[in-house]
Short mmCIF file of C-alpha atoms and ligand atoms in Angstrom, two decimals:
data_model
loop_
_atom_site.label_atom_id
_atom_site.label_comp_id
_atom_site.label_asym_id
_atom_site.label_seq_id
_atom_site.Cartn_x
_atom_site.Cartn_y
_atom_site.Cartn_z
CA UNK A 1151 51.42 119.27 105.12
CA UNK A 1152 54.99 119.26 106.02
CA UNK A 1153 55.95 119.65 109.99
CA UNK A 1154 56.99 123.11 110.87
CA UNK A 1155 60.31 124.00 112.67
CA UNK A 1156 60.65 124.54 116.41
CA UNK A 1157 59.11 128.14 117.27
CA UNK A 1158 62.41 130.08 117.98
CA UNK A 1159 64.41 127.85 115.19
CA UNK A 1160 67.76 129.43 114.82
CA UNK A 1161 68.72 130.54 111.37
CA UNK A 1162 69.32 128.29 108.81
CA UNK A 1163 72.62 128.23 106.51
CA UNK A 1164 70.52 128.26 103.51
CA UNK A 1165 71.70 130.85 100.78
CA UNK A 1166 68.98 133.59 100.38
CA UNK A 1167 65.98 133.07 98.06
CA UNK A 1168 67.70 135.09 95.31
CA UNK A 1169 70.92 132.95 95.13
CA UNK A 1170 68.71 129.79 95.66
CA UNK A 1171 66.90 130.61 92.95
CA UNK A 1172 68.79 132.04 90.37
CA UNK A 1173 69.15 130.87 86.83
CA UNK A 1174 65.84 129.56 86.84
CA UNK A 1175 64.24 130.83 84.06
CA UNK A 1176 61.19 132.54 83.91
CA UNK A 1177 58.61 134.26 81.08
CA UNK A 1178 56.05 136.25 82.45
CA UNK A 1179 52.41 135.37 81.01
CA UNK A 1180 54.04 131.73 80.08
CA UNK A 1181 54.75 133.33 77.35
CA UNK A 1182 56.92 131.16 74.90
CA UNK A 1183 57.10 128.15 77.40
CA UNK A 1184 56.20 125.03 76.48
CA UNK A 1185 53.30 123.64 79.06
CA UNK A 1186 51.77 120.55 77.28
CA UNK A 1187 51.92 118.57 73.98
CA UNK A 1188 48.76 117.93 71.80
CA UNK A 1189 47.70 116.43 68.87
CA UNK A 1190 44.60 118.37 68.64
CA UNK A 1191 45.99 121.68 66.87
CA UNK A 1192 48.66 123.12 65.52
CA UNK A 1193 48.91 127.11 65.44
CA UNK A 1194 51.09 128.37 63.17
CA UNK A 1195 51.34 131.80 62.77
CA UNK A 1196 54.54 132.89 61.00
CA UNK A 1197 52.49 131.01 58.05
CA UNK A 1198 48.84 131.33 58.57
CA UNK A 1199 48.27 128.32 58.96
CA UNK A 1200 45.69 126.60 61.53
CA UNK A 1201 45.23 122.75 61.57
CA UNK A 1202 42.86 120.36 63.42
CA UNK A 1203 45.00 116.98 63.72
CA UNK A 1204 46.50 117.68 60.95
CA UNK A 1205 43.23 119.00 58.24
CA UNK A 1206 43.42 122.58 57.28
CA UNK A 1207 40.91 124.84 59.19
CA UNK A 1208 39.65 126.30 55.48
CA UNK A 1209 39.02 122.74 54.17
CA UNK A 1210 37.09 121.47 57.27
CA UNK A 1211 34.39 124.62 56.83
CA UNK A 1212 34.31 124.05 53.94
CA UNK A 1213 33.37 120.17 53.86
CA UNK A 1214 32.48 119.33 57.77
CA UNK A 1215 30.02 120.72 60.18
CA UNK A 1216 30.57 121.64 63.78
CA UNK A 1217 29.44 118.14 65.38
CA UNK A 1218 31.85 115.95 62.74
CA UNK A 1219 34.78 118.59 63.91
CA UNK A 1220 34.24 118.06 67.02
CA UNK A 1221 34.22 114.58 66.96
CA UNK A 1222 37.17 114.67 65.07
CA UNK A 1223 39.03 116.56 67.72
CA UNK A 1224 37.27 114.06 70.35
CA UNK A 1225 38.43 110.94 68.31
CA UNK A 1226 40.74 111.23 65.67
CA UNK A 1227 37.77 109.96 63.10
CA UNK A 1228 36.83 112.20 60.25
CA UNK A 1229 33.27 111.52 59.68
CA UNK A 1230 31.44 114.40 57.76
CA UNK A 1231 28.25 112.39 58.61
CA UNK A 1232 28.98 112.63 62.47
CA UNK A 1233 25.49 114.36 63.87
CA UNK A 1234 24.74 115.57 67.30
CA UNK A 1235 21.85 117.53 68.19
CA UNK A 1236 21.64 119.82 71.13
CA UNK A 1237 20.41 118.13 74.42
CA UNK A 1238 17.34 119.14 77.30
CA UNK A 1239 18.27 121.01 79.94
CA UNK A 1240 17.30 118.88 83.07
CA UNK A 1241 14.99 120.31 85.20
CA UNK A 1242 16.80 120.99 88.09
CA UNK A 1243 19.04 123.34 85.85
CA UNK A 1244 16.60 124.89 84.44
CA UNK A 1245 15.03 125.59 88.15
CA UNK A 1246 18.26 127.20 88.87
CA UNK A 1247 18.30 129.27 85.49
CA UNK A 1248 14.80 130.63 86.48
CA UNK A 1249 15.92 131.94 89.61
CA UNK A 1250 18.73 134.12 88.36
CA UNK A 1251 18.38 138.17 87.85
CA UNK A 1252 17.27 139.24 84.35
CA UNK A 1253 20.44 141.32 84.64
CA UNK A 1254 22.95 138.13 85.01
CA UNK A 1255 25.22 138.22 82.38
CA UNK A 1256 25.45 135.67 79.87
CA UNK A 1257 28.63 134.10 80.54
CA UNK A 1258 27.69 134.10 84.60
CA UNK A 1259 24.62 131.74 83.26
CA UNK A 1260 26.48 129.34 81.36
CA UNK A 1261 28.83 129.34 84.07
CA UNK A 1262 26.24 128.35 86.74
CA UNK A 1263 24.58 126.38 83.91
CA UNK A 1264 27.61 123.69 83.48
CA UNK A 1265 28.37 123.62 87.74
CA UNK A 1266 24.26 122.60 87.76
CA UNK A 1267 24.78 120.45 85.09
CA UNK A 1268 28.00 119.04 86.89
CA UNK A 1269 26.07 118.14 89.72
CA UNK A 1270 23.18 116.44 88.20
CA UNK A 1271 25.14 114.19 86.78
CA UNK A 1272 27.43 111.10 88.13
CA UNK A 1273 31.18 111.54 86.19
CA UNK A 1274 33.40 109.02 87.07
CA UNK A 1275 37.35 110.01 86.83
CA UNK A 1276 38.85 109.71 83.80
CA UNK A 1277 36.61 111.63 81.58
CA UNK A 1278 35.35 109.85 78.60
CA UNK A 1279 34.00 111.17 75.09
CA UNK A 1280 30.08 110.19 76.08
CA UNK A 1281 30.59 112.83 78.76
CA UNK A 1282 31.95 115.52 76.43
CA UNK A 1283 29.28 114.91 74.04
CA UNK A 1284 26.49 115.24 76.59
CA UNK A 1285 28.18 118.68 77.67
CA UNK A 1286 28.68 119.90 74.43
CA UNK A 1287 25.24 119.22 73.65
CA UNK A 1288 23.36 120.39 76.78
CA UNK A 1289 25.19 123.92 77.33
CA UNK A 1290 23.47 125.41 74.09
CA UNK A 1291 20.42 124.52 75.18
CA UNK A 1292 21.50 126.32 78.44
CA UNK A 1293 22.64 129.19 77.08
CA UNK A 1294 19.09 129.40 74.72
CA UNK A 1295 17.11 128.92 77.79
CA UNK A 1296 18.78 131.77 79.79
CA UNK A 1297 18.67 134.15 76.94
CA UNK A 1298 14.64 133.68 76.73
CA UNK A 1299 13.84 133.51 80.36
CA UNK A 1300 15.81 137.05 80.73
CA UNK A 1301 13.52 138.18 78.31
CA UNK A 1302 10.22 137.02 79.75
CA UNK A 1303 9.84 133.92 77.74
CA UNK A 1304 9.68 130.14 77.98
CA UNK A 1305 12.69 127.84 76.94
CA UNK A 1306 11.69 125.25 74.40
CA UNK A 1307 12.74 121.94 73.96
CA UNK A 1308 15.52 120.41 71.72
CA UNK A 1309 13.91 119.53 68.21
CA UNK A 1310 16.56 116.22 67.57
CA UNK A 1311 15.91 116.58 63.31
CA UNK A 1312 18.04 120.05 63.99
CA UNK A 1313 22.29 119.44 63.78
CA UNK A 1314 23.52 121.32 67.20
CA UNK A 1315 23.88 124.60 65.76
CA UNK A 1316 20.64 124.83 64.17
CA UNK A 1317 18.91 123.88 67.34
CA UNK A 1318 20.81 126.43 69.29
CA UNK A 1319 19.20 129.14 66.84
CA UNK A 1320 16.16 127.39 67.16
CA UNK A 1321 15.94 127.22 70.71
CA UNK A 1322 17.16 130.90 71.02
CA UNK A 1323 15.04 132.46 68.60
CA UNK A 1324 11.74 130.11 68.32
CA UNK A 1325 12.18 129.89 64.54
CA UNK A 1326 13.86 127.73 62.36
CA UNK A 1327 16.98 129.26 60.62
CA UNK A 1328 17.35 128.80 56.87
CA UNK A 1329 20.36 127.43 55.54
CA UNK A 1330 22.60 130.14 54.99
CA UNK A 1331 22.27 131.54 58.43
CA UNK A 1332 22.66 128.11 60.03
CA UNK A 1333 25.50 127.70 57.73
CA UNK A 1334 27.46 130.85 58.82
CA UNK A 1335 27.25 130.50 62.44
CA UNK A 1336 28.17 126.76 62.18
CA UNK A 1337 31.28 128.25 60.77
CA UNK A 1338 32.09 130.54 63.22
CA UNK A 1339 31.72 127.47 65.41
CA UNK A 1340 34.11 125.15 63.46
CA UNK A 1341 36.96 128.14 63.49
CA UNK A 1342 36.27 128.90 67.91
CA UNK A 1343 36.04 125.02 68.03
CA UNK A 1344 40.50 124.83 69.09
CA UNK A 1345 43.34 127.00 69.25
CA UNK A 1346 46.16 125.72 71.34
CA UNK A 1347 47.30 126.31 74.37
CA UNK A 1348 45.15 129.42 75.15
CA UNK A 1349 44.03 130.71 78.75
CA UNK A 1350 41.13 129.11 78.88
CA UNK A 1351 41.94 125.71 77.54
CA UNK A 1352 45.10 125.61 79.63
CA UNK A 1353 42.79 126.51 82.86
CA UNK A 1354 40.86 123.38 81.68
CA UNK A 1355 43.55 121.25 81.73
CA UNK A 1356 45.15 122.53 84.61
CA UNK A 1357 41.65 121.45 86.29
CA UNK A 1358 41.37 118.09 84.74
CA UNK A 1359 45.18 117.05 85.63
CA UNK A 1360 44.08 117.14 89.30
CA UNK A 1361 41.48 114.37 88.32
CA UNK A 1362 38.58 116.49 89.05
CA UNK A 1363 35.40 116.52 86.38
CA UNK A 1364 34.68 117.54 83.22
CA UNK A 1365 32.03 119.68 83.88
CA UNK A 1366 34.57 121.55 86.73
CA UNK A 1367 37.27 122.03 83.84
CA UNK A 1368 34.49 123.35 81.78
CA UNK A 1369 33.14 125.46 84.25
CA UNK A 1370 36.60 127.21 84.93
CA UNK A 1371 37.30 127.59 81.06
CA UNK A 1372 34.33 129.48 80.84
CA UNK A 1373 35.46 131.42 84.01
CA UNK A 1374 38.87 132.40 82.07
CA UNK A 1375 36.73 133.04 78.56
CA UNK A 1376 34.84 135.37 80.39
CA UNK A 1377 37.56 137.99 80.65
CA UNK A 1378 37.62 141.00 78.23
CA UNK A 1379 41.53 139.88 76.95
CA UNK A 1380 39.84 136.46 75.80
CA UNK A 1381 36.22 136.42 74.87
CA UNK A 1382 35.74 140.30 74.09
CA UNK A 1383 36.82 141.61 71.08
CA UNK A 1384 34.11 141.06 68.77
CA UNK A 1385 31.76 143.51 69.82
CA UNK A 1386 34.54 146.31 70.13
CA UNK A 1387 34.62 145.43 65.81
CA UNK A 1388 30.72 146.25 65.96
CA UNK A 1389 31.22 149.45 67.67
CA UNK A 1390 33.87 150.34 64.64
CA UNK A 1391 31.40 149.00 62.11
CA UNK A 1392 28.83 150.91 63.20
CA UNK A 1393 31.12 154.25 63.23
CA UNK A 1394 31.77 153.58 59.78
CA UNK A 1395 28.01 153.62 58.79
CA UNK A 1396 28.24 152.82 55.08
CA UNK A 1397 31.05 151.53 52.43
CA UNK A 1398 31.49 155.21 50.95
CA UNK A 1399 32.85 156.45 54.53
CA UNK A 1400 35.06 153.45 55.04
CA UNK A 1401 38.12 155.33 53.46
CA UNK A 1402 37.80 158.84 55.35
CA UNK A 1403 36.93 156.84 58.69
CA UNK A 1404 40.07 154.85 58.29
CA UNK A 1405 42.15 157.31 57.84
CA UNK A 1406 40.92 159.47 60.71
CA UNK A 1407 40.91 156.83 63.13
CA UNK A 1408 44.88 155.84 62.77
CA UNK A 1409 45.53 159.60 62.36
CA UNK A 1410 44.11 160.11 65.68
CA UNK A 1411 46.12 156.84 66.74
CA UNK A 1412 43.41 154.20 67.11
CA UNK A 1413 43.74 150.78 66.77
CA UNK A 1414 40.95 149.37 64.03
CA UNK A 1415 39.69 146.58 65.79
CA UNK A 1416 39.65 143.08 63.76
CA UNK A 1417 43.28 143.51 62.31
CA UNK A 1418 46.87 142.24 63.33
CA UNK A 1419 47.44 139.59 65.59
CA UNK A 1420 50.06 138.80 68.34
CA UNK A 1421 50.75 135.26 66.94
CA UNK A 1422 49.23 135.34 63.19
CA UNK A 1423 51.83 137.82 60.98
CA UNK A 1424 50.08 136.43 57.77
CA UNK A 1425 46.51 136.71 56.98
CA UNK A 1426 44.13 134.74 60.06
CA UNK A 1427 43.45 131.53 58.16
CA UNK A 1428 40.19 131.97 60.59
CA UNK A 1429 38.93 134.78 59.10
CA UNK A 1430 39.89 133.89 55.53
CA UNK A 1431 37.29 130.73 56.03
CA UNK A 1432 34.70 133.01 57.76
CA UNK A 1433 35.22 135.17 54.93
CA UNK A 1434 34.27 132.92 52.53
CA UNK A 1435 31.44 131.73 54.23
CA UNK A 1436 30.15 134.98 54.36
CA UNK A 1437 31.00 135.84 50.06
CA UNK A 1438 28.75 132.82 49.47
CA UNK A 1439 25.78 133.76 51.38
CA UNK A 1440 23.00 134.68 48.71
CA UNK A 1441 21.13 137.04 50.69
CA UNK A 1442 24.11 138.48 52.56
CA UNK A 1443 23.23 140.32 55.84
CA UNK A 1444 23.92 144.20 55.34
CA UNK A 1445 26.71 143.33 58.28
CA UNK A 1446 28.90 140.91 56.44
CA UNK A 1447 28.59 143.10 53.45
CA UNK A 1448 29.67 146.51 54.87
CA UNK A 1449 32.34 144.41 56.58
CA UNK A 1450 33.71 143.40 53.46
CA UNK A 1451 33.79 146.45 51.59
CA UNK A 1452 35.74 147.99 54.79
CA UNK A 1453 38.34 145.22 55.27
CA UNK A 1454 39.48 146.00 51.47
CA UNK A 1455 39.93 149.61 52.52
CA UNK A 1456 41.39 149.43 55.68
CA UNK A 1457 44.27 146.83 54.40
CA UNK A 1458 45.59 149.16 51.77
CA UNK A 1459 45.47 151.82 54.21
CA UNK A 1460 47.01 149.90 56.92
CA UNK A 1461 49.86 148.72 54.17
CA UNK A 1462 50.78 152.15 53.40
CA UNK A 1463 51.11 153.23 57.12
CA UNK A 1464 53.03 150.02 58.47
CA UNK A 1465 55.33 148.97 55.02
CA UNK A 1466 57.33 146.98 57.19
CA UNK A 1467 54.97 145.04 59.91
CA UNK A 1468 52.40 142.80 58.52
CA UNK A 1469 48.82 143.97 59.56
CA UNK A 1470 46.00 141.65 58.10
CA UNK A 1471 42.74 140.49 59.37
CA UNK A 1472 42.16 138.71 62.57
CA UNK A 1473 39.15 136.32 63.04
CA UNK A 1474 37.65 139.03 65.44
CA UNK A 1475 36.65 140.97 62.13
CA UNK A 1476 34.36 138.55 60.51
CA UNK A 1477 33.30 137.10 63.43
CA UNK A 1478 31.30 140.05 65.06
CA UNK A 1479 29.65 140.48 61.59
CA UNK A 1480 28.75 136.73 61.22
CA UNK A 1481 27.21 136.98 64.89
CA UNK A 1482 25.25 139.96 64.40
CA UNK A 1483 24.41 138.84 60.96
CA UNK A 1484 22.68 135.71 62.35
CA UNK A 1485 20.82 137.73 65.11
CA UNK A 1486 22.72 137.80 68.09
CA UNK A 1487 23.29 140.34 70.59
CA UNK A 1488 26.50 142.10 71.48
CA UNK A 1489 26.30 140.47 75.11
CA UNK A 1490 25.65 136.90 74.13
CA UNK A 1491 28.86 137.09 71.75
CA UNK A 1492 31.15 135.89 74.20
CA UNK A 1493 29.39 132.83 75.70
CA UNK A 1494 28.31 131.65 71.98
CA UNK A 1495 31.97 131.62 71.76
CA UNK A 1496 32.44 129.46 74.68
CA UNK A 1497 29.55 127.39 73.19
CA UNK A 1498 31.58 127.02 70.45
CA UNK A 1499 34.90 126.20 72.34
CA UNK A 1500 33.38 123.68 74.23
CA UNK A 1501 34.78 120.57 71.44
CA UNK A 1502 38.08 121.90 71.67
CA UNK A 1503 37.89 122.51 75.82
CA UNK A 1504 36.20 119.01 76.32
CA UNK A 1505 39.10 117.01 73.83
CA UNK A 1506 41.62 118.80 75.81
CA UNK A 1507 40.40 117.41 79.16
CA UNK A 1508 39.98 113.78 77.31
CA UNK A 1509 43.55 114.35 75.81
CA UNK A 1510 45.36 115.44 79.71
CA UNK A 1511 43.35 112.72 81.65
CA UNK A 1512 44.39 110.04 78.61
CA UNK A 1513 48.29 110.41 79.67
CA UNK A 1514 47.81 112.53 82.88
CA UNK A 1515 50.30 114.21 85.14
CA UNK A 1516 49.48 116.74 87.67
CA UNK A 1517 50.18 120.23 86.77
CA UNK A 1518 51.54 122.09 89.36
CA UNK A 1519 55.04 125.05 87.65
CA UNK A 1520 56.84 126.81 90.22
CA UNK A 1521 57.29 130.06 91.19
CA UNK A 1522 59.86 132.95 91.94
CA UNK A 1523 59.57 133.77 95.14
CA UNK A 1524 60.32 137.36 95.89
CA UNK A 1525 59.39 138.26 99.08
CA UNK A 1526 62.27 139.08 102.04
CA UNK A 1527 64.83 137.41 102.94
CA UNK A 1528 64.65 134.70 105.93
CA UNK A 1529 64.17 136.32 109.06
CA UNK A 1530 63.31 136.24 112.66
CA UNK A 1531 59.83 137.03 113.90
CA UNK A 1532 60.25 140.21 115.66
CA UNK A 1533 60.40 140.04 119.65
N1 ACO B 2548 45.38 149.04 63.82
C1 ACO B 2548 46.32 149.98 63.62
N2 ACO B 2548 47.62 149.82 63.91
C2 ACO B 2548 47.99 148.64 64.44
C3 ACO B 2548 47.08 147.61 64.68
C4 ACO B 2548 45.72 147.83 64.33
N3 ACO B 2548 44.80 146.91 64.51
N4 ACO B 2548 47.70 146.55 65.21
C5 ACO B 2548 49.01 146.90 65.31
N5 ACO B 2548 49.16 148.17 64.86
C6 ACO B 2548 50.42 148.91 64.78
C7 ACO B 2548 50.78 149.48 66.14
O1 ACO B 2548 50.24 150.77 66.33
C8 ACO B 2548 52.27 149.49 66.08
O2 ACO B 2548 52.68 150.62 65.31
P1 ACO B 2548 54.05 151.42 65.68
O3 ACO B 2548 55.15 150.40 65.52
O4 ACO B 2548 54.06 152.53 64.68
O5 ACO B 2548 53.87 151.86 67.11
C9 ACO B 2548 52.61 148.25 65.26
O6 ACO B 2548 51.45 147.99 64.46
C10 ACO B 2548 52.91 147.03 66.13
O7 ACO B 2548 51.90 146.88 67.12
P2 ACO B 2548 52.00 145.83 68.36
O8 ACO B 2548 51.05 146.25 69.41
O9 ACO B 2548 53.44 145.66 68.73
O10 ACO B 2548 51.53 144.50 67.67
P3 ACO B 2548 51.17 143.17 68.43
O11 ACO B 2548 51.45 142.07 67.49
O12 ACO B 2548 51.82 143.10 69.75
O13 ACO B 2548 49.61 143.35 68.67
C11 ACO B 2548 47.28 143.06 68.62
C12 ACO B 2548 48.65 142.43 68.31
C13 ACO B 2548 47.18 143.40 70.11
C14 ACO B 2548 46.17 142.08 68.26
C15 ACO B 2548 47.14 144.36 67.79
O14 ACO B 2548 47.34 144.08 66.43
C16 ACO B 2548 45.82 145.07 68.02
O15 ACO B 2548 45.68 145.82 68.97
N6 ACO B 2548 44.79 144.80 67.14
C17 ACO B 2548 43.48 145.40 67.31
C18 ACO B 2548 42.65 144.62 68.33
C19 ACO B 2548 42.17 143.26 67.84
O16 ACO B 2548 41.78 143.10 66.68
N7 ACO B 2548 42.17 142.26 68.74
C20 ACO B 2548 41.77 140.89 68.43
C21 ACO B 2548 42.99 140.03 68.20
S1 ACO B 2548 42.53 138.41 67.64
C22 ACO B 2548 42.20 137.53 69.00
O17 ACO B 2548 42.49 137.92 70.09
C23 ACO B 2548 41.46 136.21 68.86
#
């Protein structure tokens, strides 16, 4: 705290907040500023291009699973090998899970879920890589619990033969999922693993850079994630899906929808102006599924139409699929529910979130821009 003036303090000869401040520049919504440097991922989307220190996001679905990406964004190492199964939920969390309301959402659990975890556990300052493991491995586990207690069911325990994102299924459903299905949703993982400097990443390392914990930066990511301009979209694409109905309407629908003005959900992108290299891997994923959920299918037979259509009404502006598109279809198509979408997205975020934190506390400096301060003019308290 700094020592106030003098009650009474004459006025000072300081120029007014406008003049002191001007030239300063400023972006609303950060947007454009540079906040941070990483070597975790580089989005580029003039050329569709999204890499994970340095590997191409289509080659690492292709060839890795969710626990080697993640420990390549936690160590550098690419090791397709790299296992890591999800983790119990200790009983004191769990205590706390059981007393919620059946009507908490899912993001609101995880939430508490990570600050019980946080405080169950002793994590010295600076983070380290065991501790982002353990996190990413307990909060699925978490999340599986919360979805069967709502429901009137017991959690069950972690089966360590099962990689993390098979055990999540597991643990959510009570059955083991075959291949295919495992394999999809441990895509959609690998693609929401990292992406830059988003809101809820940033909020992370905003959090870490004042030393606190990991399980506090993870907490507050999941905070940010938790708002509708974040961790929404995909179930706004099931809604459309659904309108649609069936392949043979896709055309008609289309063209009704942007006649009337609407927005189809799942295409353009503020930062991607070529095709969301994202969805392209999700995509493929989902073409070599054998038994292809009727989702994924009526999802591909409406992204064909909807491009053309959305070529021939914007010539000039690039409109192509986002990863919101496949995404809702490859949820759904493994069994989820609409309301669990977003927190298996911050499930899924949680490598990226945790290497963050490792990456700001490895070469930390607090984080604290300034602001424009707009309020009146110095002044005397009135008499
Ligand atoms: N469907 C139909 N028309 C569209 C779409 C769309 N999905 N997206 C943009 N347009 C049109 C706009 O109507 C506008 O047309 P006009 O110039 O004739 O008025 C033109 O393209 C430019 O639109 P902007 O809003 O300026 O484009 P911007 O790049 O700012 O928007 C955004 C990006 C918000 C994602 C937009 O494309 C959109 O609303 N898409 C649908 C929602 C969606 O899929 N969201 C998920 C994004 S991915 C993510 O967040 C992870």
């Amino acid at each position: 705290m700094t020592d106030s003036p003098p009650a009474g303090s004459p006025p000072t000869d300081a120029p007014s907040p406008e003049a002191a401040q001007a030239g300063r520049p400023y972006a609303p919504g950060l947007e454009g500023v540079i906040a941070g440097e990483t070597s975790l991922s580089f989005v580029d989307g003039a050329n569709g291009r999204l890499l994970y220190r340095g590997y191409r996001i289509g080659d690492l679905v292709e060839q890795g699973t969710y626990p080697a990406v993640a420990n390549l964004l936690w160590s550098g190492d690419w090791d397709p090998g790299h296992r890591l199964a999800t983790a119990p939920v200790p009983p004191g969390v769990l205590q706390i899970l059981r007393a919620l309301p059946t009507s908490t959402k899912p993001m609101d659990a995880l939430r508490t879920a990570v600050s019980a975890w946080g405080a169950n556990q002793d994590l010295p300052w600076p983070a380290t890589a065991g501790q982002a493991r353990a996190l990413t491995a307990f909060s699925p586990s978490a999340l599986a619990a919360f979805s069967r207690l709502r429901a009137g069911d017991e959690p069950i325990d972690p089966d360590p033969s099962l990689d993390l994102v098979e055990g999540f299924l597991y643990q959510l459903t009570g059955t083991k999922p075959d291949a295919a299905t495992a394999r999809a949703l441990d895509a959609y993982f690998i693609v929401g693993a990292e992406h830059g400097f988003n809101a809820s990443t940033f909020t992370a390392r905003v959090i870490t850079s004042t030393r606190s914990d990991i399980a506090s930066a993870v907490g507050g990511a999941i905070g940010t994630m938790k708002g509708p301009l974040h961790g929404g979209a995909p179930s706004e694409v099931v809604d459309q899906l659904s309108q649609v109905g069936s392949a043979d309407r896709a055309e008609a629908w289309v063209r009704e929808a942007l006649a009337k003005g609407e927005r189809l959900m799942g295409f353009g992108h503020r930062v991607y102006r070529a095709y969301d290299p994202r969805a392209a891997a999700l995509r493929t994923v989902a073409e070599g599924m054998t038994n292809k959920p009727e989702w994924l299918q009526l999802a591909i037979e409406v992204e064909d139409v909807a491009l053309r259509v959305l070529a021939e009404k914007h010539p000039d502006r690039p409109l192509k699929t986002n990863v919101e598109f496949y995404a809702a279809p490859v949820l759904m198509g493994v069994g989820l529910t609409p309301d669990l979408f977003p927190a298996t997205f911050s499930l899924a975020r949680h490598a990226g979130w945790t290497a963050h934190v490792l990456e700001q506390a490895g070469d930390n400096r607090l984080i604290r821009p300034d602001v424009n301060y707009i309020g009146p003019a110095e002044r005397d308290l009135p008499r």
